[in-house]
mmCIF file of C-alpha atoms and ligand atoms in Angstrom:
data_model
loop_
_atom_site.group_PDB
_atom_site.id
_atom_site.type_symbol
_atom_site.label_atom_id
_atom_site.label_comp_id
_atom_site.label_asym_id
_atom_site.label_seq_id
_atom_site.Cartn_x
_atom_site.Cartn_y
_atom_site.Cartn_z
ATOM 1 C CA MET R 1 7.511 -10.779 -12.557
ATOM 2 C CA LYS R 2 9.735 -13.477 -11.106
ATOM 3 C CA LEU R 3 10.967 -13.680 -7.499
ATOM 4 C CA ARG R 4 13.952 -15.904 -6.666
ATOM 5 C CA PHE R 5 15.165 -16.644 -3.123
ATOM 6 C CA PHE R 6 18.831 -17.312 -2.351
ATOM 7 C CA GLY R 7 18.465 -18.055 1.351
ATOM 8 C CA HIS R 8 18.897 -15.567 4.227
ATOM 9 C CA SER R 9 17.375 -12.225 3.083
ATOM 10 C CA ALA R 10 18.698 -12.324 -0.480
ATOM 11 C CA PHE R 11 16.251 -12.171 -3.382
ATOM 12 C CA GLU R 12 16.242 -11.467 -7.090
ATOM 13 C CA ILE R 13 13.320 -9.880 -8.895
ATOM 14 C CA VAL R 14 13.066 -9.962 -12.684
ATOM 15 C CA THR R 15 10.294 -7.684 -13.894
ATOM 16 C CA GLN R 16 8.033 -8.317 -16.884
ATOM 17 C CA ALA R 17 10.174 -5.852 -18.840
ATOM 18 C CA GLY R 18 13.316 -7.790 -17.886
ATOM 19 C CA THR R 19 14.807 -5.435 -15.291
ATOM 20 C CA ARG R 20 16.968 -7.387 -12.842
ATOM 21 C CA ILE R 21 16.837 -6.274 -9.211
ATOM 22 C CA LEU R 22 18.729 -7.840 -6.318
ATOM 23 C CA ILE R 23 17.822 -7.271 -2.676
ATOM 24 C CA ASP R 24 20.474 -7.821 0.023
ATOM 25 C CA PRO R 25 22.711 -10.020 -2.188
ATOM 26 C CA PHE R 26 24.534 -12.069 0.457
ATOM 27 C CA LEU R 27 25.710 -15.003 -1.655
ATOM 28 C CA ASP R 28 29.400 -15.959 -1.557
ATOM 29 C CA ASP R 29 29.540 -16.314 2.254
ATOM 30 C CA ASN R 30 25.921 -17.489 2.504
ATOM 31 C CA PRO R 31 26.015 -21.228 3.234
ATOM 32 C CA LEU R 32 22.420 -21.613 1.996
ATOM 33 C CA SER R 33 22.786 -19.985 -1.420
ATOM 34 C CA PRO R 34 23.224 -22.310 -4.403
ATOM 35 C CA VAL R 35 24.039 -19.221 -6.514
ATOM 36 C CA LYS R 36 27.231 -17.195 -6.149
ATOM 37 C CA SER R 37 27.925 -13.583 -7.063
ATOM 38 C CA ALA R 38 29.880 -14.354 -10.245
ATOM 39 C CA GLU R 39 26.692 -15.855 -11.740
ATOM 40 C CA LEU R 40 24.597 -12.710 -11.316
ATOM 41 C CA THR R 41 24.255 -9.287 -12.870
ATOM 42 C CA ALA R 42 21.862 -6.577 -11.796
ATOM 43 C CA ASP R 43 20.359 -3.363 -13.114
ATOM 44 C CA TYR R 44 19.553 -2.371 -9.531
ATOM 45 C CA ILE R 45 20.676 -3.605 -6.123
ATOM 46 C CA ILE R 46 18.609 -2.618 -3.095
ATOM 47 C CA VAL R 47 20.511 -2.798 0.194
ATOM 48 C CA THR R 48 18.386 -2.547 3.347
ATOM 49 C CA HIS R 49 21.371 -1.939 5.640
ATOM 50 C CA ALA R 50 25.139 -2.297 5.771
ATOM 51 C CA HIS R 51 25.616 -5.462 7.847
ATOM 52 C CA GLY R 52 27.712 -8.010 5.981
ATOM 53 C CA ASP R 53 24.851 -10.479 5.618
ATOM 54 C CA HIS R 54 22.858 -7.841 3.662
ATOM 55 C CA LEU R 55 25.412 -5.619 1.903
ATOM 56 C CA GLY R 56 26.856 -8.993 0.956
ATOM 57 C CA ASP R 57 28.419 -9.055 -2.508
ATOM 58 C CA THR R 58 27.013 -5.710 -3.633
ATOM 59 C CA VAL R 59 30.444 -4.241 -4.433
ATOM 60 C CA LYS R 60 31.438 -7.366 -6.419
ATOM 61 C CA ILE R 61 28.208 -7.559 -8.420
ATOM 62 C CA ALA R 62 27.629 -3.861 -9.153
ATOM 63 C CA GLY R 63 28.868 -2.965 -12.621
ATOM 64 C CA LYS R 64 28.906 0.313 -14.488
ATOM 65 C CA ASN R 65 25.241 -0.115 -15.435
ATOM 66 C CA THR R 66 24.099 -1.027 -11.908
ATOM 67 C CA THR R 67 22.444 1.447 -9.556
ATOM 68 C CA VAL R 68 22.484 0.715 -5.841
ATOM 69 C CA ILE R 69 19.416 1.976 -3.943
ATOM 70 C CA CYS R 70 19.885 2.533 -0.205
ATOM 71 C CA VAL R 71 19.844 5.199 2.511
ATOM 72 C CA PHE R 72 21.974 8.319 1.976
ATOM 73 C CA GLU R 73 24.760 7.449 4.417
ATOM 74 C CA LEU R 74 25.318 3.972 2.977
ATOM 75 C CA ALA R 75 25.149 5.467 -0.526
ATOM 76 C CA ASN R 76 28.016 7.811 0.396
ATOM 77 C CA TYR R 77 30.073 4.807 1.539
ATOM 78 C CA LEU R 78 29.383 2.973 -1.735
ATOM 79 C CA ASP R 79 29.996 6.105 -3.835
ATOM 80 C CA ALA R 80 33.495 6.206 -2.353
ATOM 81 C CA LYS R 81 34.021 2.661 -3.639
ATOM 82 C CA GLY R 82 33.089 3.820 -7.157
ATOM 83 C CA LEU R 83 29.530 2.448 -7.316
ATOM 84 C CA ASN R 84 26.547 4.262 -8.865
ATOM 85 C CA THR R 85 23.997 4.935 -6.163
ATOM 86 C CA HIS R 86 20.548 6.390 -5.703
ATOM 87 C CA PRO R 87 20.337 7.725 -2.153
ATOM 88 C CA MET R 88 16.977 7.732 -0.395
ATOM 89 C CA GLN R 89 15.768 8.003 3.174
ATOM 90 C CA ILE R 90 13.128 6.430 5.418
ATOM 91 C CA GLY R 91 9.618 7.479 4.382
ATOM 92 C CA GLY R 92 10.719 8.638 0.945
ATOM 93 C CA ALA R 93 9.601 7.041 -2.311
ATOM 94 C CA PHE R 94 10.816 7.345 -5.899
ATOM 95 C CA ASP R 95 9.493 6.178 -9.268
ATOM 96 C CA PHE R 96 12.261 4.254 -11.034
ATOM 97 C CA ASP R 97 11.922 2.943 -14.608
ATOM 98 C CA PHE R 98 10.899 -0.481 -13.222
ATOM 99 C CA GLY R 99 8.470 0.724 -10.548
ATOM 100 C CA ARG R 100 8.194 2.566 -7.257
ATOM 101 C CA VAL R 101 10.480 2.120 -4.253
ATOM 102 C CA ARG R 102 9.672 3.343 -0.764
ATOM 103 C CA LEU R 103 12.027 2.983 2.167
ATOM 104 C CA CYS R 104 10.426 2.456 5.553
ATOM 105 C CA THR R 105 11.383 2.009 9.185
ATOM 106 C CA ALA R 106 13.297 -1.031 10.416
ATOM 107 C CA GLU R 107 14.147 -1.371 14.096
ATOM 108 C CA HIS R 108 17.765 -2.410 13.663
ATOM 109 C CA GLY R 109 21.343 -1.098 13.411
ATOM 110 C CA SER R 110 23.569 -0.453 10.429
ATOM 111 C CA GLN R 111 27.353 -0.430 10.256
ATOM 112 C CA THR R 112 29.558 -1.515 7.357
ATOM 113 C CA PRO R 113 31.758 -4.624 7.747
ATOM 114 C CA ASP R 114 34.783 -2.300 8.045
ATOM 115 C CA GLY R 115 33.195 -0.374 10.875
ATOM 116 C CA GLU R 116 31.822 2.748 9.147
ATOM 117 C CA TYR R 117 28.581 4.430 10.144
ATOM 118 C CA ALA R 118 25.937 3.691 7.524
ATOM 119 C CA GLY R 119 22.833 5.593 8.651
ATOM 120 C CA LEU R 120 19.552 3.941 9.541
ATOM 121 C CA ALA R 121 18.542 0.400 8.708
ATOM 122 C CA ALA R 122 15.548 0.312 6.370
ATOM 123 C CA GLY R 123 12.778 -1.859 5.014
ATOM 124 C CA VAL R 124 11.692 -1.525 1.394
ATOM 125 C CA ILE R 125 8.304 -1.547 -0.293
ATOM 126 C CA LEU R 126 8.349 -2.196 -4.041
ATOM 127 C CA SER R 127 5.474 -1.562 -6.434
ATOM 128 C CA ILE R 128 6.250 -3.403 -9.665
ATOM 129 C CA ASP R 129 3.994 -4.790 -12.429
ATOM 130 C CA ASN R 130 0.843 -3.979 -10.401
ATOM 131 C CA GLN R 131 2.010 -5.958 -7.375
ATOM 132 C CA SER R 132 3.630 -4.901 -4.128
ATOM 133 C CA ILE R 133 6.427 -6.527 -2.163
ATOM 134 C CA TYR R 134 7.426 -5.483 1.359
ATOM 135 C CA HIS R 135 10.919 -6.738 2.319
ATOM 136 C CA THR R 136 11.301 -5.687 5.942
ATOM 137 C CA GLY R 137 15.107 -5.942 6.077
ATOM 138 C CA ASP R 138 16.267 -6.942 9.545
ATOM 139 C CA THR R 139 13.846 -5.672 12.151
ATOM 140 C CA GLY R 140 12.143 -6.333 15.402
ATOM 141 C CA ILE R 141 8.382 -6.044 15.395
ATOM 142 C CA PHE R 142 7.039 -2.492 15.677
ATOM 143 C CA GLY R 143 3.519 -1.109 15.795
ATOM 144 C CA ASP R 144 3.934 1.206 12.816
ATOM 145 C CA MET R 145 3.821 -1.833 10.534
ATOM 146 C CA LYS R 146 0.084 -1.163 10.824
ATOM 147 C CA LEU R 147 0.741 2.244 9.245
ATOM 148 C CA ILE R 148 2.702 0.580 6.447
ATOM 149 C CA ALA R 149 -0.270 -1.702 5.791
ATOM 150 C CA GLU R 150 -2.471 1.395 5.654
ATOM 151 C CA LEU R 151 -0.218 3.194 3.145
ATOM 152 C CA GLN R 152 -0.784 0.560 0.473
ATOM 153 C CA PRO R 153 -1.971 -3.047 0.223
ATOM 154 C CA ILE R 154 0.931 -5.515 0.396
ATOM 155 C CA ASP R 155 0.830 -8.600 -1.824
ATOM 156 C CA TYR R 156 4.055 -10.298 -0.716
ATOM 157 C CA PHE R 157 5.479 -9.846 2.777
ATOM 158 C CA LEU R 158 9.119 -10.981 3.074
ATOM 159 C CA VAL R 159 9.702 -11.245 6.801
ATOM 160 C CA PRO R 160 12.516 -12.451 9.087
ATOM 161 C CA ILE R 161 11.623 -15.336 11.417
ATOM 162 C CA GLY R 162 14.973 -16.443 12.854
ATOM 163 C CA GLY R 163 14.850 -14.447 16.097
ATOM 164 C CA ASN R 164 17.901 -13.251 18.084
ATOM 165 C CA TYR R 165 18.698 -10.380 15.659
ATOM 166 C CA THR R 166 15.154 -9.918 14.367
ATOM 167 C CA MET R 167 11.568 -11.006 14.877
ATOM 168 C CA ASP R 168 10.981 -14.651 15.659
ATOM 169 C CA ILE R 169 8.169 -16.817 14.313
ATOM 170 C CA GLN R 170 5.510 -15.582 16.740
ATOM 171 C CA ASP R 171 6.397 -11.913 16.220
ATOM 172 C CA ALA R 172 6.567 -12.328 12.446
ATOM 173 C CA ALA R 173 3.169 -14.054 12.395
ATOM 174 C CA LEU R 174 1.639 -11.187 14.388
ATOM 175 C CA ALA R 175 3.222 -8.701 11.972
ATOM 176 C CA ALA R 176 1.759 -10.686 9.065
ATOM 177 C CA SER R 177 -1.664 -10.446 10.723
ATOM 178 C CA TRP R 178 -1.368 -6.652 10.527
ATOM 179 C CA ILE R 179 0.018 -6.554 6.970
ATOM 180 C CA ARG R 180 -2.468 -9.157 5.650
ATOM 181 C CA PRO R 181 -0.506 -9.992 2.504
ATOM 182 C CA LYS R 182 -1.590 -12.414 -0.209
ATOM 183 C CA TRP R 183 1.461 -14.435 0.832
ATOM 184 C CA ALA R 184 3.959 -14.134 3.666
ATOM 185 C CA ILE R 185 7.409 -15.485 2.794
ATOM 186 C CA PRO R 186 9.851 -16.205 5.650
ATOM 187 C CA MET R 187 13.518 -15.192 5.472
ATOM 188 C CA HIS R 188 16.586 -14.693 7.721
ATOM 189 C CA TYR R 189 16.603 -18.174 9.289
ATOM 190 C CA ASN R 190 18.805 -21.301 9.338
ATOM 191 C CA THR R 191 21.816 -19.471 7.871
ATOM 192 C CA PHE R 192 23.672 -19.581 11.201
ATOM 193 C CA PRO R 193 23.183 -21.645 14.396
ATOM 194 C CA LEU R 194 21.782 -18.609 16.269
ATOM 195 C CA ILE R 195 18.804 -18.328 13.912
ATOM 196 C CA GLU R 196 17.810 -21.963 13.439
ATOM 197 C CA VAL R 197 14.031 -22.494 13.318
ATOM 198 C CA ASN R 198 11.559 -24.714 11.494
ATOM 199 C CA PRO R 199 9.924 -22.472 8.868
ATOM 200 C CA GLN R 200 6.863 -24.742 8.771
ATOM 201 C CA ASP R 201 6.095 -23.465 12.285
ATOM 202 C CA PHE R 202 5.712 -20.010 10.691
ATOM 203 C CA VAL R 203 3.203 -21.441 8.206
ATOM 204 C CA SER R 204 1.163 -22.815 11.131
ATOM 205 C CA ALA R 205 1.513 -19.586 13.123
ATOM 206 C CA THR R 206 0.256 -17.362 10.292
ATOM 207 C CA ALA R 207 -2.570 -19.801 9.522
ATOM 208 C CA ARG R 208 -3.970 -19.032 12.978
ATOM 209 C CA TYR R 209 -4.407 -15.448 11.696
ATOM 210 C CA SER R 210 -5.793 -16.685 8.356
ATOM 211 C CA VAL R 211 -2.682 -15.501 6.526
ATOM 212 C CA ARG R 212 -1.057 -17.836 4.005
ATOM 213 C CA ALA R 213 2.688 -18.340 4.218
ATOM 214 C CA ARG R 214 4.919 -19.981 1.663
ATOM 215 C CA VAL R 215 8.387 -21.338 2.412
ATOM 216 C CA LEU R 216 10.810 -20.951 -0.484
ATOM 217 C CA GLU R 217 13.819 -23.233 -0.815
ATOM 218 C CA PRO R 218 17.137 -21.455 -1.480
ATOM 219 C CA GLY R 219 17.389 -21.214 -5.265
ATOM 220 C CA GLU R 220 13.629 -21.509 -5.777
ATOM 221 C CA ALA R 221 11.904 -19.005 -8.050
ATOM 222 C CA ILE R 222 8.192 -18.231 -8.196
ATOM 223 C CA GLU R 223 6.105 -16.265 -10.645
ATOM 224 C CA LEU R 224 4.232 -13.413 -8.943
HETATM 225 NI NI1 LIG U 301 21.471 -6.746 10.287
HETATM 226 MN MN1 LIG U 302 20.895 -9.813 9.145
#
């Protein structure tokens, strides 16, 4: 499968079978993204929580053949806007045609840009084409990440490093030491002045735990 980074916490996955999945598609107002919403289509959009920098352009991109996967309360909000949704909840998993999706804890808030309650913020663990990807969403560090690592091996750990709203580099490196992925990939940094960091410092910080980290440039795609 192919993983493409758009900057911030926005990613695209294209599976071996050609299913297109977007995660947190914050593009049009994302100063880092070289790709804008009009250039993308999706079979599925996974939204970790309702903050504008994660819900992003979901409503613009979702077409009649798109299913949005998110927690129940946010799904209700998107249903009312005419989108097709698949509601889930923290700790639940479901086998979709492209692979398995599990929602997990994120220590964070969730409210829509227009001020509506949107349930709990979530992380997401994807099992696709015999590989696993854990996108934490926005979160502070929490000890139950050790439980997540115990539930299933994680190949790719997409983790926020920008601090202020989420984990910073040191916290994210400690989390990576618990998850022990094949690769840790930093996200949620340098989009705004409050979250400016040098991502190479994350590579050094994880190396001290013998975990490899890879910094993706916005627009860069890698084969998993
Ligand atoms: Ni947030
Ligand atoms: Mn955020």
